[in-house]
Amino acid sequence: MFDDRYVDVLRPVFAGRRWIIAIDDLSATTSLVDALNALDAAAVMVVAGRRGAGPVPTSGAEICVVDLPPPTRLGGSRSWDAALVDLPRRVRRAIDAFDPYGEAQVITALLTTLRTVAQRAVFGARDPSWLRLEDRAVVDRIWRVAGVRDVRRLVVPGEPRALRAAAAEVDLGDGTVWVSDHHDGWNGRDGYLRWVRTRVDADDAAALFDGRASRVRVMPFLDGIPCSIDGLVFPDDVVVLRPAEMLVLRRPVDSRLCYANSATLWDPPEADREEMRRTAADVGSYLRGALDYRGAFTIDGVMTRDGFVPIELNPRYGSMMGAVARASGAPLYLLTLALMAGADLDIDPRRLERELLEVADRHRVAHASLHLPRPRLHTEDVGLLWTGTEFAVVPGDEADALLTLGPGPRNGSSLRLVLDTDRHPVGPSIGPKVVSAFGIADDLWDLGLGPLEAAPDLGRERAPAESS
């Protein structure tokens, strides 16, 4: 699908230069090393925090591993930023030997906030005004000024009395969701987020936020499919992709939600799909006009019975953009960095959007994963077969899904479910299948997950004719 014209567009930006890839997981750098060499980079060096669990570059780059200790679940990006500020002497010597004149530019991970590494400029470093969009407690006004669907929410000090008063004011009957600001740093998909339904939930959440949050956003719990949509802001246009299902599982007796990655087998009704795409286009246009924003962004929200409600804005390259890049072969991460750096790119955004949509609709993503704290040295897997209401364990040659437990990319272990996309239909949410598979994993390997529930697909219930 993607021919050499995209490589030709990016080659003037990356060719003939020295590049340092500074990403904490060495195995996450393999495709970047290959892409930079394909674009005729003068030389490539990788500075990584640890080896990681996947395939690592075997050629095309000098490799220097810092050997960081395993990060905490919420502290990975922060610990890597700190390591890059205070690199060991041997690593600095290696960088200086690779780039003796200090001319190399640095490519970093999604969440790195640094503007220099070892006195070399970070390529496509995010503008400070863009970084502030990461704060969950300050982006809500964007929905209003961009003219997209919204619900009432309050941002209050992170102290118990203010939190309980705000919850009583916005609760629509299903409880409220409390999410902290970034007082304690970026906290991930589900770190300082709680679904508060009872007084006990409120007490626990208030204790969690005490000393960790200056402000907390309190909003009504919205029933429906958690979902997201990605966009890419050009100087004169916005490219918008297709919806993705966010696999956010519920715990019946716990205020914590369980985030299990994203998938694209789910298709909302056509009208809902277009509403999501219009929302992303409107928000991207606002970001471009108000903040001179460039590059990728993701909107997370919920497909409710009444339509799509945006909740969070992530001003960075998202996981579904990465999935489309892998399926298409398009160097979208480097394209995003080039846009953020202000490079003049001879690309037709409308054509790019059509091609990305075609690839995303044809190559579906159908997996779920969890990072678990208990370390695991060996990998085990079982084949599963969907019976119509639940999974059953079957021999591998009969399976339409694979459930795997093994060492994680960082400290701990990784639980992963992969569905055969040729044998699972496009359309319905895969949440019930993930719940069934994770229940089997809990029984087989004593993971301590406990009962989980999938979100209901209220949009498809609203439009049965479109979803049949």
Short mmCIF file of C-alpha atoms in Angstrom, two decimals:
data_model
loop_
_atom_site.label_atom_id
_atom_site.label_comp_id
_atom_site.label_asym_id
_atom_site.label_seq_id
_atom_site.Cartn_x
_atom_site.Cartn_y
_atom_site.Cartn_z
CA MET A 1 0.00 0.00 0.00
CA PHE A 2 2.69 2.51 0.99
CA ASP A 3 5.19 2.98 -1.80
CA ASP A 4 8.54 4.72 -1.83
CA ARG A 5 7.01 8.20 -2.05
CA TYR A 6 6.68 8.30 1.76
CA VAL A 7 10.29 7.25 2.16
CA ASP A 8 11.27 9.91 -0.40
CA VAL A 9 9.41 12.56 1.64
CA LEU A 10 11.20 11.65 4.89
CA ARG A 11 14.67 10.95 3.49
CA PRO A 12 15.69 14.65 3.31
CA VAL A 13 14.81 14.99 7.01
CA PHE A 14 16.75 11.97 8.28
CA ALA A 15 19.42 11.17 5.68
CA GLY A 16 23.07 12.01 6.24
CA ARG A 17 22.67 12.71 9.96
CA ARG A 18 23.72 10.91 13.10
CA TRP A 19 20.84 9.75 15.28
CA ILE A 20 20.74 8.57 18.89
CA ILE A 21 17.66 6.56 19.87
CA ALA A 22 17.19 6.95 23.64
CA ILE A 23 14.39 4.57 24.68
CA ASP A 24 14.36 2.57 27.90
CA ASP A 25 13.49 -0.79 26.25
CA LEU A 26 16.06 -1.98 23.69
CA SER A 27 13.56 -4.33 22.06
CA ALA A 28 11.30 -1.34 21.32
CA THR A 29 13.97 0.27 19.12
CA THR A 30 14.29 -2.40 16.42
CA SER A 31 11.84 -0.91 13.92
CA LEU A 32 13.28 2.60 14.43
CA VAL A 33 16.79 1.36 13.71
CA ASP A 34 15.57 -0.30 10.51
CA ALA A 35 13.60 2.79 9.44
CA LEU A 36 16.49 5.21 10.01
CA ASN A 37 18.85 3.01 8.02
CA ALA A 38 16.28 2.76 5.21
CA LEU A 39 16.21 6.57 5.19
CA ASP A 40 20.01 6.67 4.75
CA ALA A 41 20.95 7.93 8.21
CA ALA A 42 24.70 8.55 8.47
CA ALA A 43 24.90 6.44 11.66
CA VAL A 44 22.59 5.23 14.43
CA MET A 45 23.25 4.64 18.12
CA VAL A 46 20.81 3.19 20.66
CA VAL A 47 20.96 4.11 24.35
CA ALA A 48 18.56 1.81 26.22
CA GLY A 49 17.69 1.26 29.84
CA ARG A 50 17.42 -2.52 29.58
CA ARG A 51 17.28 -5.26 26.97
CA GLY A 52 13.54 -5.93 27.06
CA ALA A 53 11.70 -9.10 26.12
CA GLY A 54 11.32 -8.79 22.33
CA PRO A 55 13.71 -8.99 19.38
CA VAL A 56 16.54 -6.47 19.61
CA PRO A 57 18.57 -4.79 16.84
CA THR A 58 21.29 -7.08 15.56
CA SER A 59 22.86 -4.68 13.07
CA GLY A 60 22.65 -1.13 11.82
CA ALA A 61 23.32 0.57 15.15
CA GLU A 62 25.80 0.89 18.00
CA ILE A 63 24.16 -0.38 21.20
CA CYS A 64 24.71 0.92 24.73
CA VAL A 65 22.53 -0.49 27.56
CA VAL A 66 22.40 1.47 30.82
CA ASP A 67 21.17 -1.52 32.88
CA LEU A 68 18.55 0.30 34.91
CA PRO A 69 16.75 -1.56 37.70
CA PRO A 70 13.21 -2.61 36.78
CA PRO A 71 10.84 0.38 37.05
CA THR A 72 7.72 0.54 39.14
CA ARG A 73 4.44 0.23 37.24
CA LEU A 74 3.81 4.00 37.31
CA GLY A 75 7.39 5.20 37.43
CA GLY A 76 8.86 3.87 34.17
CA SER A 77 8.88 7.08 32.14
CA ARG A 78 9.96 9.19 35.09
CA SER A 79 12.88 6.90 36.00
CA TRP A 80 14.06 6.87 32.38
CA ASP A 81 13.96 10.67 32.17
CA ALA A 82 16.01 10.81 35.37
CA ALA A 83 18.50 8.30 33.96
CA LEU A 84 18.94 10.32 30.76
CA VAL A 85 19.69 13.45 32.80
CA ASP A 86 22.36 11.60 34.81
CA LEU A 87 23.83 9.02 32.44
CA PRO A 88 26.74 6.88 33.68
CA ARG A 89 30.18 8.09 32.64
CA ARG A 90 30.74 5.06 30.39
CA VAL A 91 27.55 5.89 28.46
CA ARG A 92 28.54 9.54 28.02
CA ARG A 93 31.96 8.45 26.75
CA ALA A 94 30.27 6.10 24.26
CA ILE A 95 27.98 8.90 23.05
CA ASP A 96 30.92 11.29 22.64
CA ALA A 97 32.87 8.67 20.71
CA PHE A 98 29.88 8.10 18.42
CA ASP A 99 29.23 11.84 17.99
CA PRO A 100 32.45 13.73 18.76
CA TYR A 101 31.16 17.09 17.46
CA GLY A 102 27.80 17.03 19.27
CA GLU A 103 25.80 17.16 16.04
CA ALA A 104 23.59 14.09 16.51
CA GLN A 105 19.89 14.46 17.28
CA VAL A 106 18.03 12.30 19.77
CA ILE A 107 14.83 10.31 19.22
CA THR A 108 13.09 9.54 22.50
CA ALA A 109 10.09 7.59 23.75
CA LEU A 110 6.52 8.89 23.76
CA LEU A 111 6.45 10.23 27.30
CA THR A 112 9.92 11.72 27.62
CA THR A 113 9.68 15.42 28.44
CA LEU A 114 13.37 16.28 27.98
CA ARG A 115 14.57 18.71 25.32
CA THR A 116 18.21 17.57 25.37
CA VAL A 117 20.02 14.33 26.16
CA ALA A 118 23.79 14.40 26.77
CA GLN A 119 23.74 17.97 25.37
CA ARG A 120 22.23 16.76 22.07
CA ALA A 121 18.88 18.19 20.95
CA VAL A 122 15.79 15.97 21.14
CA PHE A 123 14.24 15.82 17.66
CA GLY A 124 10.57 16.82 17.72
CA ALA A 125 10.64 17.75 21.41
CA ARG A 126 7.16 18.77 22.47
CA ASP A 127 6.36 22.41 23.07
CA PRO A 128 5.68 23.14 26.79
CA SER A 129 2.10 24.19 25.95
CA TRP A 130 1.56 20.78 24.32
CA LEU A 131 2.95 18.97 27.36
CA ARG A 132 0.39 20.69 29.60
CA LEU A 133 -2.35 18.91 27.65
CA GLU A 134 -1.26 15.68 29.40
CA ASP A 135 -2.86 16.99 32.60
CA ARG A 136 -6.25 15.33 32.92
CA ALA A 137 -7.53 18.14 35.12
CA VAL A 138 -6.98 21.02 32.68
CA VAL A 139 -8.07 19.76 29.25
CA ASP A 140 -11.84 19.68 29.79
CA ARG A 141 -12.34 23.21 28.45
CA ILE A 142 -11.10 21.97 25.04
CA TRP A 143 -14.28 19.96 24.56
CA ARG A 144 -16.30 23.13 25.09
CA VAL A 145 -14.32 25.44 22.85
CA ALA A 146 -14.03 22.77 20.13
CA GLY A 147 -17.82 22.35 20.20
CA VAL A 148 -17.93 18.59 20.86
CA ARG A 149 -20.26 16.56 23.08
CA ASP A 150 -19.52 16.86 26.78
CA VAL A 151 -20.87 16.06 30.25
CA ARG A 152 -20.55 18.12 33.40
CA ARG A 153 -17.39 17.55 35.39
CA LEU A 154 -15.69 19.38 38.22
CA VAL A 155 -12.03 19.91 39.07
CA VAL A 156 -11.55 20.31 42.81
CA PRO A 157 -8.74 20.19 45.38
CA GLY A 158 -7.66 16.66 46.25
CA GLU A 159 -9.11 16.69 49.77
CA PRO A 160 -11.99 14.51 51.03
CA ARG A 161 -14.68 17.13 51.66
CA ALA A 162 -14.32 18.77 48.23
CA LEU A 163 -14.21 15.39 46.50
CA ARG A 164 -17.38 14.09 48.15
CA ALA A 165 -19.26 17.34 47.47
CA ALA A 166 -18.28 17.26 43.79
CA ALA A 167 -19.31 13.62 43.47
CA ALA A 168 -22.75 14.33 44.94
CA GLU A 169 -23.19 17.19 42.46
CA VAL A 170 -22.34 15.34 39.21
CA ASP A 171 -23.43 11.74 39.91
CA LEU A 172 -26.00 10.60 37.32
CA GLY A 173 -26.83 7.38 39.17
CA ASP A 174 -23.94 5.03 38.37
CA GLY A 175 -21.34 6.60 40.65
CA THR A 176 -18.51 8.93 39.72
CA VAL A 177 -14.97 8.66 38.37
CA TRP A 178 -12.17 10.44 40.22
CA VAL A 179 -8.92 11.09 38.32
CA SER A 180 -5.88 12.93 39.65
CA ASP A 181 -3.87 15.64 37.97
CA HIS A 182 -0.18 15.02 37.22
CA HIS A 183 1.10 16.37 40.54
CA ASP A 184 3.00 13.09 41.03
CA GLY A 185 3.98 12.76 37.35
CA TRP A 186 2.26 10.95 34.50
CA ASN A 187 0.31 8.08 36.06
CA GLY A 188 -0.79 5.95 33.16
CA ARG A 189 -4.14 4.63 32.03
CA ASP A 190 -5.44 3.45 35.39
CA GLY A 191 -2.97 4.60 38.06
CA TYR A 192 -4.79 7.30 40.03
CA LEU A 193 -8.28 6.67 38.67
CA ARG A 194 -11.14 5.26 40.73
CA TRP A 195 -14.80 4.44 40.04
CA VAL A 196 -16.47 5.62 43.24
CA ARG A 197 -19.83 4.02 44.02
CA THR A 198 -19.89 3.65 47.80
CA ARG A 199 -18.69 5.48 50.91
CA VAL A 200 -15.90 2.90 51.23
CA ASP A 201 -14.84 3.64 47.63
CA ALA A 202 -14.78 7.36 48.45
CA ASP A 203 -12.68 6.83 51.58
CA ASP A 204 -10.19 4.66 49.70
CA ALA A 205 -9.92 7.11 46.78
CA ALA A 206 -9.46 10.11 49.09
CA ALA A 207 -6.65 8.26 50.88
CA LEU A 208 -5.03 7.42 47.53
CA PHE A 209 -5.05 11.04 46.37
CA ASP A 210 -3.87 12.47 49.69
CA GLY A 211 -0.46 14.03 49.01
CA ARG A 212 -0.40 12.72 45.44
CA ALA A 213 -2.84 15.07 43.71
CA SER A 214 -3.23 18.83 43.89
CA ARG A 215 -6.48 18.64 41.95
CA VAL A 216 -8.86 15.84 41.03
CA ARG A 217 -11.35 15.72 38.17
CA VAL A 218 -14.72 14.32 39.29
CA MET A 219 -17.21 13.30 36.61
CA PRO A 220 -20.17 10.96 36.28
CA PHE A 221 -19.45 7.35 35.43
CA LEU A 222 -20.51 6.82 31.80
CA ASP A 223 -21.78 3.40 30.84
CA GLY A 224 -20.80 2.00 27.45
CA ILE A 225 -17.76 0.95 25.46
CA PRO A 226 -14.54 2.80 26.36
CA CYS A 227 -12.97 3.74 23.03
CA SER A 228 -10.42 6.01 21.40
CA ILE A 229 -9.59 7.64 18.09
CA ASP A 230 -6.27 8.90 16.75
CA GLY A 231 -5.46 12.00 14.72
CA LEU A 232 -2.42 13.53 13.08
CA VAL A 233 -2.18 17.33 12.81
CA PHE A 234 -0.52 18.81 9.71
CA PRO A 235 0.10 22.53 9.19
CA ASP A 236 -3.09 22.84 7.12
CA ASP A 237 -5.15 19.72 7.81
CA VAL A 238 -6.00 16.95 10.28
CA VAL A 239 -5.78 13.23 9.43
CA VAL A 240 -8.21 11.08 11.46
CA LEU A 241 -8.14 7.29 11.81
CA ARG A 242 -10.85 4.81 12.82
CA PRO A 243 -12.21 4.02 16.31
CA ALA A 244 -10.48 1.54 18.59
CA GLU A 245 -12.01 -0.30 21.53
CA MET A 246 -10.26 0.30 24.83
CA LEU A 247 -10.44 -2.89 26.85
CA VAL A 248 -11.28 -1.39 30.24
CA LEU A 249 -12.65 -4.20 32.42
CA ARG A 250 -14.59 -3.65 35.60
CA ARG A 251 -14.16 -5.24 39.01
CA PRO A 252 -17.56 -5.80 40.67
CA VAL A 253 -16.32 -5.20 44.22
CA ASP A 254 -13.36 -2.89 43.59
CA SER A 255 -13.10 0.76 42.55
CA ARG A 256 -10.07 0.07 40.37
CA LEU A 257 -10.60 -0.50 36.66
CA CYS A 258 -8.50 -2.99 34.69
CA TYR A 259 -6.97 -1.65 31.46
CA ALA A 260 -6.09 -4.50 29.07
CA ASN A 261 -4.93 -2.62 25.95
CA SER A 262 -6.84 -1.75 22.75
CA ALA A 263 -8.35 -3.63 19.81
CA THR A 264 -10.10 -2.87 16.53
CA LEU A 265 -12.40 -5.84 15.85
CA TRP A 266 -15.13 -3.69 17.40
CA ASP A 267 -17.08 -1.53 14.96
CA PRO A 268 -19.56 1.02 16.29
CA PRO A 269 -22.58 1.88 14.12
CA GLU A 270 -21.59 4.02 11.13
CA ALA A 271 -23.16 7.18 12.56
CA ASP A 272 -21.18 6.74 15.79
CA ARG A 273 -17.97 6.10 13.88
CA GLU A 274 -18.42 9.34 11.96
CA GLU A 275 -19.26 11.24 15.15
CA MET A 276 -15.96 10.06 16.66
CA ARG A 277 -14.07 11.08 13.53
CA ARG A 278 -15.73 14.52 13.47
CA THR A 279 -14.86 14.99 17.13
CA ALA A 280 -11.20 14.20 16.43
CA ALA A 281 -11.14 16.50 13.39
CA ASP A 282 -12.69 19.38 15.37
CA VAL A 283 -10.29 18.93 18.31
CA GLY A 284 -7.28 18.62 16.00
CA SER A 285 -8.30 21.83 14.21
CA TYR A 286 -8.58 23.61 17.56
CA LEU A 287 -5.15 22.37 18.66
CA ARG A 288 -3.61 23.56 15.41
CA GLY A 289 -5.23 26.98 15.56
CA ALA A 290 -4.91 27.71 19.29
CA LEU A 291 -1.58 26.06 20.13
CA ASP A 292 0.10 25.68 16.73
CA TYR A 293 0.06 21.96 17.53
CA ARG A 294 1.70 19.42 15.18
CA GLY A 295 1.83 15.64 15.22
CA ALA A 296 -0.26 12.85 16.68
CA PHE A 297 -2.94 12.91 19.36
CA THR A 298 -5.50 10.49 20.77
CA ILE A 299 -8.94 11.14 22.23
CA ASP A 300 -10.21 8.60 24.79
CA GLY A 301 -13.89 8.48 25.63
CA VAL A 302 -16.97 6.31 26.01
CA MET A 303 -19.54 5.27 23.41
CA THR A 304 -22.65 5.76 25.53
CA ARG A 305 -26.29 5.11 24.71
CA ASP A 306 -26.47 8.74 23.52
CA GLY A 307 -23.27 8.72 21.46
CA PHE A 308 -19.56 9.37 21.93
CA VAL A 309 -18.41 11.43 24.92
CA PRO A 310 -14.72 12.45 24.91
CA ILE A 311 -12.93 12.25 28.25
CA GLU A 312 -9.17 12.50 27.83
CA LEU A 313 -6.83 14.08 25.32
CA ASN A 314 -3.42 12.47 24.90
CA PRO A 315 -1.15 14.80 22.88
CA ARG A 316 1.18 12.12 21.56
CA TYR A 317 1.56 9.08 19.33
CA GLY A 318 -0.95 6.39 20.37
CA SER A 319 -0.90 2.59 20.32
CA MET A 320 -3.39 2.36 17.45
CA MET A 321 -1.24 4.65 15.32
CA GLY A 322 1.56 2.18 15.96
CA ALA A 323 -0.66 -0.74 14.93
CA VAL A 324 -1.54 0.98 11.65
CA ALA A 325 2.14 1.72 11.04
CA ARG A 326 3.02 -1.95 11.50
CA ALA A 327 0.22 -3.09 9.19
CA SER A 328 0.98 -0.55 6.47
CA GLY A 329 4.74 -0.29 6.63
CA ALA A 330 4.42 3.50 6.81
CA PRO A 331 7.05 5.16 9.08
CA LEU A 332 4.38 7.02 11.03
CA TYR A 333 6.43 7.58 14.19
CA LEU A 334 9.19 9.30 12.28
CA LEU A 335 6.57 11.20 10.28
CA THR A 336 5.04 12.39 13.56
CA LEU A 337 8.42 13.52 14.90
CA ALA A 338 9.13 15.36 11.64
CA LEU A 339 5.80 17.21 11.93
CA MET A 340 6.54 18.11 15.55
CA ALA A 341 9.97 19.39 14.52
CA GLY A 342 8.41 21.67 11.91
CA ALA A 343 9.82 19.87 8.87
CA ASP A 344 8.35 20.80 5.49
CA LEU A 345 6.83 17.53 4.23
CA ASP A 346 5.45 17.09 0.73
CA ILE A 347 2.53 14.83 1.73
CA ASP A 348 -1.13 15.07 0.77
CA PRO A 349 -2.97 14.61 4.12
CA ARG A 350 -6.23 13.60 2.41
CA ARG A 351 -4.53 10.82 0.49
CA LEU A 352 -2.67 9.70 3.57
CA GLU A 353 -5.93 9.53 5.54
CA ARG A 354 -7.68 7.43 2.86
CA GLU A 355 -4.81 4.96 2.78
CA LEU A 356 -4.48 4.71 6.55
CA LEU A 357 -8.23 4.11 6.94
CA GLU A 358 -8.15 1.37 4.32
CA VAL A 359 -5.28 -0.36 6.07
CA ALA A 360 -6.82 0.02 9.54
CA ASP A 361 -10.20 -1.37 8.41
CA ARG A 362 -8.58 -4.30 6.61
CA HIS A 363 -5.96 -5.28 9.21
CA ARG A 364 -7.74 -5.60 12.55
CA VAL A 365 -6.04 -5.77 15.94
CA ALA A 366 -7.48 -8.45 18.23
CA HIS A 367 -5.44 -8.88 21.38
CA ALA A 368 -5.53 -8.01 25.06
CA SER A 369 -2.74 -7.88 27.62
CA LEU A 370 -2.06 -7.26 31.29
CA HIS A 371 1.16 -6.52 33.13
CA LEU A 372 1.25 -8.46 36.41
CA PRO A 373 3.61 -7.73 39.32
CA ARG A 374 4.63 -11.32 40.06
CA PRO A 375 7.83 -12.21 38.09
CA ARG A 376 7.79 -15.26 35.84
CA LEU A 377 10.80 -17.02 34.31
CA HIS A 378 9.08 -19.31 31.80
CA THR A 379 6.30 -19.01 29.24
CA GLU A 380 3.16 -21.14 29.19
CA ASP A 381 0.28 -21.01 26.72
CA VAL A 382 -3.04 -22.71 26.07
CA GLY A 383 -5.30 -22.83 23.06
CA LEU A 384 -8.86 -21.54 23.42
CA LEU A 385 -12.04 -22.00 21.38
CA TRP A 386 -15.01 -19.62 21.62
CA THR A 387 -18.22 -21.61 22.11
CA GLY A 388 -20.58 -18.67 21.62
CA THR A 389 -20.80 -17.68 25.29
CA GLU A 390 -17.37 -18.51 26.73
CA PHE A 391 -13.93 -19.89 25.90
CA ALA A 392 -12.99 -23.54 26.37
CA VAL A 393 -9.45 -24.90 26.56
CA VAL A 394 -8.71 -27.02 23.48
CA PRO A 395 -5.70 -28.52 21.68
CA GLY A 396 -3.73 -25.99 19.68
CA ASP A 397 -4.89 -27.19 16.26
CA GLU A 398 -8.54 -26.60 17.25
CA ALA A 399 -8.00 -23.18 18.85
CA ASP A 400 -9.21 -19.81 17.58
CA ALA A 401 -7.30 -17.90 20.27
CA LEU A 402 -4.05 -18.22 22.21
CA LEU A 403 -3.62 -17.36 25.87
CA THR A 404 -0.02 -16.83 27.03
CA LEU A 405 1.64 -16.08 30.36
CA GLY A 406 5.35 -15.29 30.41
CA PRO A 407 8.08 -12.88 31.50
CA GLY A 408 7.12 -9.24 31.11
CA PRO A 409 9.12 -6.61 29.23
CA ARG A 410 9.93 -5.07 32.62
CA ASN A 411 9.71 -6.42 36.14
CA GLY A 412 6.85 -8.90 36.54
CA SER A 413 5.01 -10.97 33.97
CA SER A 414 2.75 -10.50 30.98
CA LEU A 415 -0.63 -12.09 30.30
CA ARG A 416 -1.67 -11.92 26.65
CA LEU A 417 -4.70 -13.06 24.64
CA VAL A 418 -4.51 -13.10 20.83
CA LEU A 419 -7.62 -13.83 18.77
CA ASP A 420 -7.49 -15.32 15.27
CA THR A 421 -9.02 -12.46 13.28
CA ASP A 422 -10.15 -14.85 10.54
CA ARG A 423 -12.34 -16.74 13.03
CA HIS A 424 -13.74 -13.95 15.21
CA PRO A 425 -16.27 -11.60 13.59
CA VAL A 426 -15.79 -7.90 13.04
CA GLY A 427 -18.37 -5.78 14.85
CA PRO A 428 -19.06 -6.92 18.43
CA SER A 429 -16.90 -5.88 21.37
CA ILE A 430 -14.25 -8.44 22.32
CA GLY A 431 -14.60 -7.48 25.99
CA PRO A 432 -16.67 -10.57 26.93
CA LYS A 433 -14.07 -12.81 25.27
CA VAL A 434 -11.26 -11.11 27.19
CA VAL A 435 -13.15 -11.57 30.48
CA SER A 436 -13.68 -15.27 29.75
CA ALA A 437 -10.04 -15.84 28.76
CA PHE A 438 -8.65 -13.97 31.77
CA GLY A 439 -10.94 -16.03 34.01
CA ILE A 440 -9.37 -19.20 32.59
CA ALA A 441 -5.89 -17.72 33.13
CA ASP A 442 -6.77 -16.93 36.74
CA ASP A 443 -7.88 -20.52 37.33
CA LEU A 444 -4.90 -22.07 35.56
CA TRP A 445 -2.11 -19.92 36.97
CA ASP A 446 -3.54 -18.45 40.21
CA LEU A 447 -2.97 -14.85 39.15
CA GLY A 448 -5.22 -13.22 41.72
CA LEU A 449 -7.19 -11.27 39.11
CA GLY A 450 -10.58 -11.95 40.69
CA PRO A 451 -13.94 -11.43 38.94
CA LEU A 452 -13.96 -9.12 35.92
CA GLU A 453 -16.80 -7.70 33.82
CA ALA A 454 -16.92 -6.28 30.30
CA ALA A 455 -18.53 -2.97 29.39
CA PRO A 456 -21.91 -3.16 27.58
CA ASP A 457 -22.09 -2.09 23.93
CA LEU A 458 -24.98 0.35 24.32
CA GLY A 459 -24.42 1.97 20.94
CA ARG A 460 -25.04 -1.27 19.10
CA GLU A 461 -28.12 -1.89 21.24
CA ARG A 462 -29.36 1.52 20.15
CA ALA A 463 -28.81 0.75 16.44
CA PRO A 464 -29.53 -2.98 15.98
CA ALA A 465 -30.16 -2.65 12.25
CA GLU A 466 -26.71 -1.20 11.64
CA SER A 467 -24.92 -3.74 13.82
CA SER A 468 -26.50 -6.89 12.46
#
